[in-house]
Tab-separated table of C-alpha atoms in Angstrom:
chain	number	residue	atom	x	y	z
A	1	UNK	CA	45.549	0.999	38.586
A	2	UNK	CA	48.116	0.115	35.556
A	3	UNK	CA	48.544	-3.528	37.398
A	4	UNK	CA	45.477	-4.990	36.054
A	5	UNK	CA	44.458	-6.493	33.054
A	6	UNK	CA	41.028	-3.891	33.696
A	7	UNK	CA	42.223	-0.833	32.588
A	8	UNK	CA	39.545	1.631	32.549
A	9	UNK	CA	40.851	2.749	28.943
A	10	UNK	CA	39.550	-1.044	27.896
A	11	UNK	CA	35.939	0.023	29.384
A	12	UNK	CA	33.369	0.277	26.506
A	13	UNK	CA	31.700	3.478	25.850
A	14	UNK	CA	28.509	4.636	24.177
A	15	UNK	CA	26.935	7.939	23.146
A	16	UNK	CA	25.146	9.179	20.191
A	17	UNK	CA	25.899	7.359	17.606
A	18	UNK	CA	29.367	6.476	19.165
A	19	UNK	CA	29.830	2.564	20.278
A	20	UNK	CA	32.663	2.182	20.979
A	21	UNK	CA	35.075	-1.038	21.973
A	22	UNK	CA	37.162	0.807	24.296
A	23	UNK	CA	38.226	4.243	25.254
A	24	UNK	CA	41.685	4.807	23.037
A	25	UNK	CA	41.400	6.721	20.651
A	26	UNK	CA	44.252	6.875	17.261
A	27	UNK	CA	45.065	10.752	16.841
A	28	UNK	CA	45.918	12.320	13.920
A	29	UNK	CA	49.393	11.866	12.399
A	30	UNK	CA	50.827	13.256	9.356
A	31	UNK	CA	53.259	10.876	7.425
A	32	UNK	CA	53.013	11.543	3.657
A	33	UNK	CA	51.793	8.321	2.223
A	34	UNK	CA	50.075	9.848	-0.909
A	35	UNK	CA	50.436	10.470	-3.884
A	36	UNK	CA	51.618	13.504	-5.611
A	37	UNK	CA	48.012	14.442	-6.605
A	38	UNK	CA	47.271	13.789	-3.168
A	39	UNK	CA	45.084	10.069	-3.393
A	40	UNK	CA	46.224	7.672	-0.234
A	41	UNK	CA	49.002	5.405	-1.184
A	42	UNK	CA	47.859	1.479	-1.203
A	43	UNK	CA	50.028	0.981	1.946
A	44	UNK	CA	47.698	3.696	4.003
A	45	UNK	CA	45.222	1.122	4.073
A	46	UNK	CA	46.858	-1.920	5.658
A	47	UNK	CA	48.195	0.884	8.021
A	48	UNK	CA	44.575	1.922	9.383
A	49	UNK	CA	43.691	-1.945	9.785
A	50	UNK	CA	46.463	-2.698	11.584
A	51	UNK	CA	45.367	-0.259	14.124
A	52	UNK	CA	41.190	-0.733	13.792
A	53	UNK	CA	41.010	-2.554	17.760
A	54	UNK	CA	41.377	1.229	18.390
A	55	UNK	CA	38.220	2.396	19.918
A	56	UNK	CA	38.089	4.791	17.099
A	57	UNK	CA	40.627	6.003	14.577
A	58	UNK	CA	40.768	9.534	13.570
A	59	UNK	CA	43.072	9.674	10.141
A	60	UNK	CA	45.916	12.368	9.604
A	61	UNK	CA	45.097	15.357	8.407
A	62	UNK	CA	43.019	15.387	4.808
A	63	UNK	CA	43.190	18.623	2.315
A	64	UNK	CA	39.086	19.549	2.034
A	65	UNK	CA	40.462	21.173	-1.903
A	66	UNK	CA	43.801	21.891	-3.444
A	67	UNK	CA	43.113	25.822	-1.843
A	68	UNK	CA	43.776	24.335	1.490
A	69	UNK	CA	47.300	22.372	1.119
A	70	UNK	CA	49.665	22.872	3.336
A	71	UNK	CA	52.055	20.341	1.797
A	72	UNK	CA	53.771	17.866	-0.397
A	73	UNK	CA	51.987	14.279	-1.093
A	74	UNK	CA	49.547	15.133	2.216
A	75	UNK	CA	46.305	13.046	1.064
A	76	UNK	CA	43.437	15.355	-0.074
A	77	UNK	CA	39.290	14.433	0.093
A	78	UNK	CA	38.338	16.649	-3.523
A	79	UNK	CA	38.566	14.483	-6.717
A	80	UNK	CA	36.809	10.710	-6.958
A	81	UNK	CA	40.275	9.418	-7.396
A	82	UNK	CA	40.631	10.578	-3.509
A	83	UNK	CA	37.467	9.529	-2.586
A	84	UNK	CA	38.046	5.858	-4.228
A	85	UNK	CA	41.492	5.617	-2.427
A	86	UNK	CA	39.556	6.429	0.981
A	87	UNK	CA	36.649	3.942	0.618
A	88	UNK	CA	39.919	0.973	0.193
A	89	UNK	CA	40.904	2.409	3.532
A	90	UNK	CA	37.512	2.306	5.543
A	91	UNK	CA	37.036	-1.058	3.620
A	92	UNK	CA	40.035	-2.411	5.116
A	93	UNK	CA	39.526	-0.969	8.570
A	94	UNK	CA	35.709	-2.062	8.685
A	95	UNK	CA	36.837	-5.381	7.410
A	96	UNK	CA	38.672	-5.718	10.694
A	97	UNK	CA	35.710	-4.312	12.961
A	98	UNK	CA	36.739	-0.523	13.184
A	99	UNK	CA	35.747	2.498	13.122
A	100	UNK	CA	37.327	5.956	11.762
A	101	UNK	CA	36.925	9.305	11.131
A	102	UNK	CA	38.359	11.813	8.503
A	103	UNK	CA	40.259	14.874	10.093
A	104	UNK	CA	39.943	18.109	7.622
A	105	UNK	CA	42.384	19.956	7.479
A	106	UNK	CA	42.901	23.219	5.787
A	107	UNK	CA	46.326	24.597	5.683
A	108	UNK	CA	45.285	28.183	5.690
A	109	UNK	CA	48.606	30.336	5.720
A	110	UNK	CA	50.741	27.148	6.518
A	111	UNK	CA	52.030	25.861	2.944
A	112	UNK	CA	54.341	26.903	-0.153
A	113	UNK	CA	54.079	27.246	-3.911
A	114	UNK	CA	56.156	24.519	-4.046
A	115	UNK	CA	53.710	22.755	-1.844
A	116	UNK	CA	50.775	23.292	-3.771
A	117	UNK	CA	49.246	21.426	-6.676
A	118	UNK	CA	47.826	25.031	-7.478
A	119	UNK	CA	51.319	26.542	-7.291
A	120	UNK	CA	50.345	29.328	-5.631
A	121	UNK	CA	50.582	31.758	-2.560
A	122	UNK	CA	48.220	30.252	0.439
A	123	UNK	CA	45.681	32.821	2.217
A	124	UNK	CA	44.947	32.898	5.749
A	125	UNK	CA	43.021	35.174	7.945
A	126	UNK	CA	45.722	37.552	8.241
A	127	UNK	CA	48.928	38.639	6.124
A	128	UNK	CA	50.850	36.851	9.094
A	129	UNK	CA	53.455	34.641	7.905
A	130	UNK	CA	54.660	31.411	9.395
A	131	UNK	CA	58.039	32.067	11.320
A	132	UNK	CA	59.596	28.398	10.691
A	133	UNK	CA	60.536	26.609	7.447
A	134	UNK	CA	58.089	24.769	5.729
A	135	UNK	CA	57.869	21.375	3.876
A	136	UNK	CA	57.873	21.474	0.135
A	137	UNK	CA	58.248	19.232	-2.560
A	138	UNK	CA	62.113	18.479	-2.696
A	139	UNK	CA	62.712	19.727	1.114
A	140	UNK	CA	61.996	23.068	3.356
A	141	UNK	CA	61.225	26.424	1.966
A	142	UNK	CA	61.256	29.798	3.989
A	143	UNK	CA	57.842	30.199	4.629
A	144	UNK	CA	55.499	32.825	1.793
A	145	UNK	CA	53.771	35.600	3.053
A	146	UNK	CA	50.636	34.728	2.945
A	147	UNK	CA	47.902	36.909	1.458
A	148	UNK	CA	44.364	37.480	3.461
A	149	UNK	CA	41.849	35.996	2.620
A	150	UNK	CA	38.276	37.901	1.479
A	151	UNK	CA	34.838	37.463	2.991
A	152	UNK	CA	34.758	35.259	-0.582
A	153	UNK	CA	37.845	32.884	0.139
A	154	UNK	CA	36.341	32.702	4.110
A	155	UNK	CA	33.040	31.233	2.120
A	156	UNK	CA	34.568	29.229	-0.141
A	157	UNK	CA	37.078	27.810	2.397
A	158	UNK	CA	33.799	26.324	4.256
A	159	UNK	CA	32.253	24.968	1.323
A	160	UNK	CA	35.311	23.398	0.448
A	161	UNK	CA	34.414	21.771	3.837
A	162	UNK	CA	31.268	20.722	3.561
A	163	UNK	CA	32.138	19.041	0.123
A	164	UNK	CA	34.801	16.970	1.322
A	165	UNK	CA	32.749	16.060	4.629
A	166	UNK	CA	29.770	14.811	1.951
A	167	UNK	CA	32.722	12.784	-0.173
A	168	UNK	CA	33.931	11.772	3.210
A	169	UNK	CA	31.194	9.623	3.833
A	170	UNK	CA	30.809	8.590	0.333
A	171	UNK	CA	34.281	6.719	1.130
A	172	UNK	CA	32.847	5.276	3.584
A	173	UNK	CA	34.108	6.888	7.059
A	174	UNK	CA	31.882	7.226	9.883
A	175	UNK	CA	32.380	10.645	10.467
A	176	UNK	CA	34.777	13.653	10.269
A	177	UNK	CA	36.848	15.860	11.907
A	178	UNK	CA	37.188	18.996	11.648
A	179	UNK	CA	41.091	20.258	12.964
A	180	UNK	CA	40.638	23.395	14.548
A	181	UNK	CA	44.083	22.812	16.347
A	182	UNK	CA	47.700	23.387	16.087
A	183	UNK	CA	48.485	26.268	13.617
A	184	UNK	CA	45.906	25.106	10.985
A	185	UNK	CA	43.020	27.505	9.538
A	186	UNK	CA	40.533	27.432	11.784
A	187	UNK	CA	43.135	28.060	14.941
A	188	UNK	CA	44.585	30.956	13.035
A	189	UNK	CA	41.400	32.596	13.247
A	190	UNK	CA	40.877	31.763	16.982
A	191	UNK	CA	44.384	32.973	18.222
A	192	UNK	CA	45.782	36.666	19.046
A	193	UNK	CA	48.740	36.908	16.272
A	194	UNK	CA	47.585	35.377	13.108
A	195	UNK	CA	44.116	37.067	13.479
A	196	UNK	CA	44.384	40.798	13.071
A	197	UNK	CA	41.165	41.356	10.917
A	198	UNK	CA	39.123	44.628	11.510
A	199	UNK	CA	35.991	42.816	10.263
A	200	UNK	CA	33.620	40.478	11.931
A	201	UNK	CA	35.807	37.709	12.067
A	202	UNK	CA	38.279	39.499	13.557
A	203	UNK	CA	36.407	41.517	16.200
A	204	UNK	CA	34.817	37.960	16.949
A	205	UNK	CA	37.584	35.038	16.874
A	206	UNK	CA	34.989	32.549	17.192
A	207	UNK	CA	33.091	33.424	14.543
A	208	UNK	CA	34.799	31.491	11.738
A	209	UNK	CA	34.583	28.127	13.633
A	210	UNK	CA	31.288	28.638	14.749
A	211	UNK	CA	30.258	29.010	10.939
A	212	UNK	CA	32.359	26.426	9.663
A	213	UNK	CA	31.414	23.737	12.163
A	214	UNK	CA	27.641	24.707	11.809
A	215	UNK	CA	27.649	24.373	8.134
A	216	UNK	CA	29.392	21.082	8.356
A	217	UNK	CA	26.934	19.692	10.980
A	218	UNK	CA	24.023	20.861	8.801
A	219	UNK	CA	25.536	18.976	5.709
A	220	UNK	CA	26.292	15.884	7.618
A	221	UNK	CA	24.725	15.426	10.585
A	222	UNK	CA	26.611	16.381	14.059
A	223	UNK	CA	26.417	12.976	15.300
A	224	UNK	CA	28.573	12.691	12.496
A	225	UNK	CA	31.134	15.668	13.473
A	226	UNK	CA	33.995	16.481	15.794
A	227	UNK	CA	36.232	19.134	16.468
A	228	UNK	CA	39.976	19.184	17.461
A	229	UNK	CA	40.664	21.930	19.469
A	230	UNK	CA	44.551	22.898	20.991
A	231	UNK	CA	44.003	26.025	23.030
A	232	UNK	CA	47.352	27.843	23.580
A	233	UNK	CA	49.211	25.328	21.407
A	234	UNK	CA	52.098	27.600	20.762
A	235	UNK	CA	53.257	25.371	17.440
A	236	UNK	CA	54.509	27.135	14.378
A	237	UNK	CA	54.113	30.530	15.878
A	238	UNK	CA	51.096	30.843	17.078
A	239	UNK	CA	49.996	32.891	20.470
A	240	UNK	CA	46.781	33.152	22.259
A	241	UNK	CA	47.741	35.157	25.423
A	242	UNK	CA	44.266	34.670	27.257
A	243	UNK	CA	42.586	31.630	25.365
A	244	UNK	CA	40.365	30.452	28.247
A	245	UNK	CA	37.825	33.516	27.493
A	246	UNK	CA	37.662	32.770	23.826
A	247	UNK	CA	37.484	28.645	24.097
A	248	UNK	CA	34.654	29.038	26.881
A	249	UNK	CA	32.480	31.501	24.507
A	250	UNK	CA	33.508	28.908	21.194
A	251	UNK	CA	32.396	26.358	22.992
A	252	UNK	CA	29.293	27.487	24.949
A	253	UNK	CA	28.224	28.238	21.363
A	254	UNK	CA	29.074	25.003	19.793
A	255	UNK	CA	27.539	22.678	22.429
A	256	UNK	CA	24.272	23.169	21.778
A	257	UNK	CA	24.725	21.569	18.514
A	258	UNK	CA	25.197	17.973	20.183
A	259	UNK	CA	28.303	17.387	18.079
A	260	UNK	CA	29.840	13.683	18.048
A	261	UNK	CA	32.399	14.728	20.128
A	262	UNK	CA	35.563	17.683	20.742
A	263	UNK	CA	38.768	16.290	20.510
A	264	UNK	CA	40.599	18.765	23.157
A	265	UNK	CA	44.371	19.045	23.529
A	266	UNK	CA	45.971	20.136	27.096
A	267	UNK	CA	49.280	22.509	27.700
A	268	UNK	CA	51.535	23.792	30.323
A	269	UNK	CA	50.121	27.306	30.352
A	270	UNK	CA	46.198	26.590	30.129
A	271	UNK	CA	44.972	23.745	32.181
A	272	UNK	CA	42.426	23.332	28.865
A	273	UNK	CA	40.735	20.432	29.802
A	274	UNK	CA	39.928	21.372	33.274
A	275	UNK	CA	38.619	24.844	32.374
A	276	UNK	CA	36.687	23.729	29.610
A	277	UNK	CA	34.879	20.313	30.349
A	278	UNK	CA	32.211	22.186	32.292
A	279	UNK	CA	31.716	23.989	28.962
A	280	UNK	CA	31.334	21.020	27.212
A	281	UNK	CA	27.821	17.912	27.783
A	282	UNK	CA	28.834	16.059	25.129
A	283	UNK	CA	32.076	13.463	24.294
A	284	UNK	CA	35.363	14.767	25.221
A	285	UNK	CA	38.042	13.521	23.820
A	286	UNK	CA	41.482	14.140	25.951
A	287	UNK	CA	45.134	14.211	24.291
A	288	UNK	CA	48.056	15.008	26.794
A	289	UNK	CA	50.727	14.533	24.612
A	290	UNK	CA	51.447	17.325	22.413
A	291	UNK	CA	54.166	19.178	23.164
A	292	UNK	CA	55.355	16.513	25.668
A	293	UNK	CA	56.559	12.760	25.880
A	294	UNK	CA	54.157	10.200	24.502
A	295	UNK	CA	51.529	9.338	26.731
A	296	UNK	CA	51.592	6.592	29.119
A	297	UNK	CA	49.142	3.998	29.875
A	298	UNK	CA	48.829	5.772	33.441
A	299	UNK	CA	48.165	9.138	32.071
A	300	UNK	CA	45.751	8.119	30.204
A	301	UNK	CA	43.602	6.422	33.233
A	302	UNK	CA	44.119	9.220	35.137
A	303	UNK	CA	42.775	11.805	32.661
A	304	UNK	CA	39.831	9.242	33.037
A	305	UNK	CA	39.442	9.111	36.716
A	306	UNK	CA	39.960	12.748	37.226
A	307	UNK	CA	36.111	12.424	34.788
A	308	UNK	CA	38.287	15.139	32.745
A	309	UNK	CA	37.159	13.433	29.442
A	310	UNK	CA	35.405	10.213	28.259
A	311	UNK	CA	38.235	8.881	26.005
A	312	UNK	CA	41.507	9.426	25.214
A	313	UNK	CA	43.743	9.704	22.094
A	314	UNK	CA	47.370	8.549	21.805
A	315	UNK	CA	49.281	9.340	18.924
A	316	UNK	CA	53.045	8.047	18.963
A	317	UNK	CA	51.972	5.182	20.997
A	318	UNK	CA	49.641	3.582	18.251
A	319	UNK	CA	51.922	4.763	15.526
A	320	UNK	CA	54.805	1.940	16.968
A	321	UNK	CA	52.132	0.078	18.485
A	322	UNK	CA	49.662	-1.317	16.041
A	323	UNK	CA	47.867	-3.485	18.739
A	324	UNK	CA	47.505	-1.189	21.482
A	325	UNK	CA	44.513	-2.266	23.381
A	326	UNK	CA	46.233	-5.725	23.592
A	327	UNK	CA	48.923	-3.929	25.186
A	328	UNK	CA	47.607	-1.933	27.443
A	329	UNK	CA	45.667	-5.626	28.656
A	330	UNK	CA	48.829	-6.611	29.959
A	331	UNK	CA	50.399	-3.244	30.923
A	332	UNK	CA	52.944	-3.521	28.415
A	333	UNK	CA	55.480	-0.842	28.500
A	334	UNK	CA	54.842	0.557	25.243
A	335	UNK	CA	58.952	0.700	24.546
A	336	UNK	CA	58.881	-0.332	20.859
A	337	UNK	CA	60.964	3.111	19.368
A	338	UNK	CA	59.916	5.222	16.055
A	339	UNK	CA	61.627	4.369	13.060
A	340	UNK	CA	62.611	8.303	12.668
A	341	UNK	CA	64.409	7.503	9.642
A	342	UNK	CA	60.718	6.596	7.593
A	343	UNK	CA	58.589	8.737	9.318
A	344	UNK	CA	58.053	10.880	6.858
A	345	UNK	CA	58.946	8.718	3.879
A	346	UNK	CA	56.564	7.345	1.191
A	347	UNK	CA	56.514	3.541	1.877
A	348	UNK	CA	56.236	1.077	4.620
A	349	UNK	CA	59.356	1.229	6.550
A	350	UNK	CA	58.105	2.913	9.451
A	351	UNK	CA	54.708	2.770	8.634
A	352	UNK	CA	53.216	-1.096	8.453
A	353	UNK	CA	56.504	-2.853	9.546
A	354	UNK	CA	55.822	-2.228	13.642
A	355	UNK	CA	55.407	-6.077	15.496
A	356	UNK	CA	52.306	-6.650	17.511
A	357	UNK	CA	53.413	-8.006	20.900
A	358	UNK	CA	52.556	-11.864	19.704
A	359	UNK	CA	55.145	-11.136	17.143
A	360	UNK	CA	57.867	-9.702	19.109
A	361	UNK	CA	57.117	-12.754	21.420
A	362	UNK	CA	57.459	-14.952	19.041
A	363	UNK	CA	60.686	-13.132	17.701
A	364	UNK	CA	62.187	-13.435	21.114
A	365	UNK	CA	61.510	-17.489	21.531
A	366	UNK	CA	62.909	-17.933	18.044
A	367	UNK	CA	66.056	-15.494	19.578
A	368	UNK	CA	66.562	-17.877	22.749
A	369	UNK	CA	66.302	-21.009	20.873
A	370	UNK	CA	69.014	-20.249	18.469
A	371	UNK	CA	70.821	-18.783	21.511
A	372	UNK	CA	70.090	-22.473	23.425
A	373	UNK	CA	71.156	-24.576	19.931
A	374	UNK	CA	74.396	-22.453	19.489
């Protein structure tokens, strides 16, 4: 199947108000290009249009207000001076034909003091704390304890939501994202050890996502709305010893509300995607990569053929491959190596420097014919 120029990851796709060019999809990556007070950097922009042949782009994760930072010069989506820095990033992007989506993210217990415009402890739904350093301004910190949050913070923390999913499309994306995945707020509700509430939201694990993805639906339309989901994703401490019973109830609740599609993340120890497609009628978006090697061109078309999900998202793979879809059209390896010394730095080393295949081509005839002249 990866021998032809017809890769079904090229195939166009269309549903709701997704129409999309192909089937790859640009996960989520967090790289720091922000400023202090947490406005997108310049150089974010020509980074997103580099990469807008993507069938859709999904940005890195996006503070929804200051309460929710989990770190240092991460972009937020809270003040106009965010929302103006955002709008000269789905300028650029639309300018070259794209499309892209804002990923929310609330830090929830992950974060530091030293992390935090506000300076403060973060909350999460349990006094559970992170076991791994953290990023902060000038490094890694030991992680705080966090303190737990009220029925009040839980209610604010949505409307800080549904706030930056209304200045989200006043900067012009098509839609949001809300990241309900790897060790972020809404998975520490949904797994076993950072949820240890006595109240409704913990007796009922879904109950937090189901409210927060309901209000943000109602605010901005759910063909405007997806969901990242990891199930199982043991990152930064986190454990979910039977998560198939909780995703299947989550989800059976959330279909109904014809979202624009879940963005669904697969591991060793829960076959997610298979258990939960039949759960799902709507857009699936696979991504077999965390946790593992980036993924291949072949995964990818087999995730497809096995009808497992309708698109796929590839995250390393677009970050050193800028023209990806062009790749993949001539089943190019996908060999060009991260830049691990920038990849979490504030400029464009490592972030808008990666060649397009045309320009490695053209870098390796200029190579052979100063080899030929010398």
């Amino acid at each position: 199947m990866t021998n032809t120029p017809t890769s079904p990851l090229l195939a166009p796709y269309t549903a709701g108000s997704l129409a999309l060019p192909n089937r790859l999809v640009m996960a989520p990556m967090t790289r720091y290009r922000a400023h202090a007070d947490g406005t997108p950097l310049p150089v974010v922009a020509e980074h997103y249009a580099q990469r807008a042949e993507a069938g859709l782009l999904v940005t890195e994760g996006i503070w929804p207000h200051r309460r929710g930072q989990s770190g240092w010069r991460l972009p937020g989506l809270e003040t106009e001076a965010h929302v103006s820095g955002w709008r000269a990033v789905t300028d650029a992007v639309h300018a070259r034909g794209g499309r892209i989506f804002a990923q929310l993210m609330h830090g929830g217990r992950q974060g530091h003091p030293l992390s935090r415009l506000l300076g403060d402890i973060p909350a999460g739904p349990s006094a559970v704390r992170t076991p791994s350093p953290v990023h902060v301004k000038d490094g890694k910190a030991e992680a705080p304890l966090p303190r737990e949050m009220t029925t009040a913070d839980i209610r604010t923390a949505i409307d800080d939501h549904v706030a930056a999913a209304h200045n989200a499309l006043r900067a012009g994306f098509d839609g949001v994202e809300i990241h309900g995945a790897n060790s972020y707020l809404t998975h520490q509700f949904l797994a076993d050890n950072t949820n240890l509430r006595t109240d409704a939201y913990g007796r009922e694990r879904t109950l937090f996502a189901v409210e927060l993805v309901t209000a943000v639906a109602e605010a901005v339309g759910a063909d405007r709305l997806g969901l990242r989901l990891s199930p199982g994703n043991p990152q930064f401490g986190m454990a979910e010893r039977h998560p198939g019973p909780v995703y299947r109830a989550l989800l059976d609740r959330l279909d109904p509300l014809g979202l624009a599609y879940l963005h669904l993340t697969d591991n060793d120890a829960y076959p997610a995607l298979a258990d939960l497609r039949p759960h799902w009628s709507g857009t699936l978006i696979a991504n077999v990569g965390e946790n593992h090697a980036p993924t291949t061109q072949l995964q990818g078309e087999q995730v497809l053929a096995a009808g497992r999900a309708d698109l796929v998202s590839y995250g390393r793979a677009f970050l050193t491959h800028p023209d990806l879809p062009a790749r993949i059209a001539v089943n190019d390896p996908l060999a060009t190596p991260i830049d691990m010394a920038h990849l979490y730095t504030h400029g464009a080393a490592g972030y808008t420097d990666y060649p397009t295949l045309e320009e490695e081509r053209a870098q390796q005839r200029k190579r052979t014919v100063v080899t030929a002249a010398s």
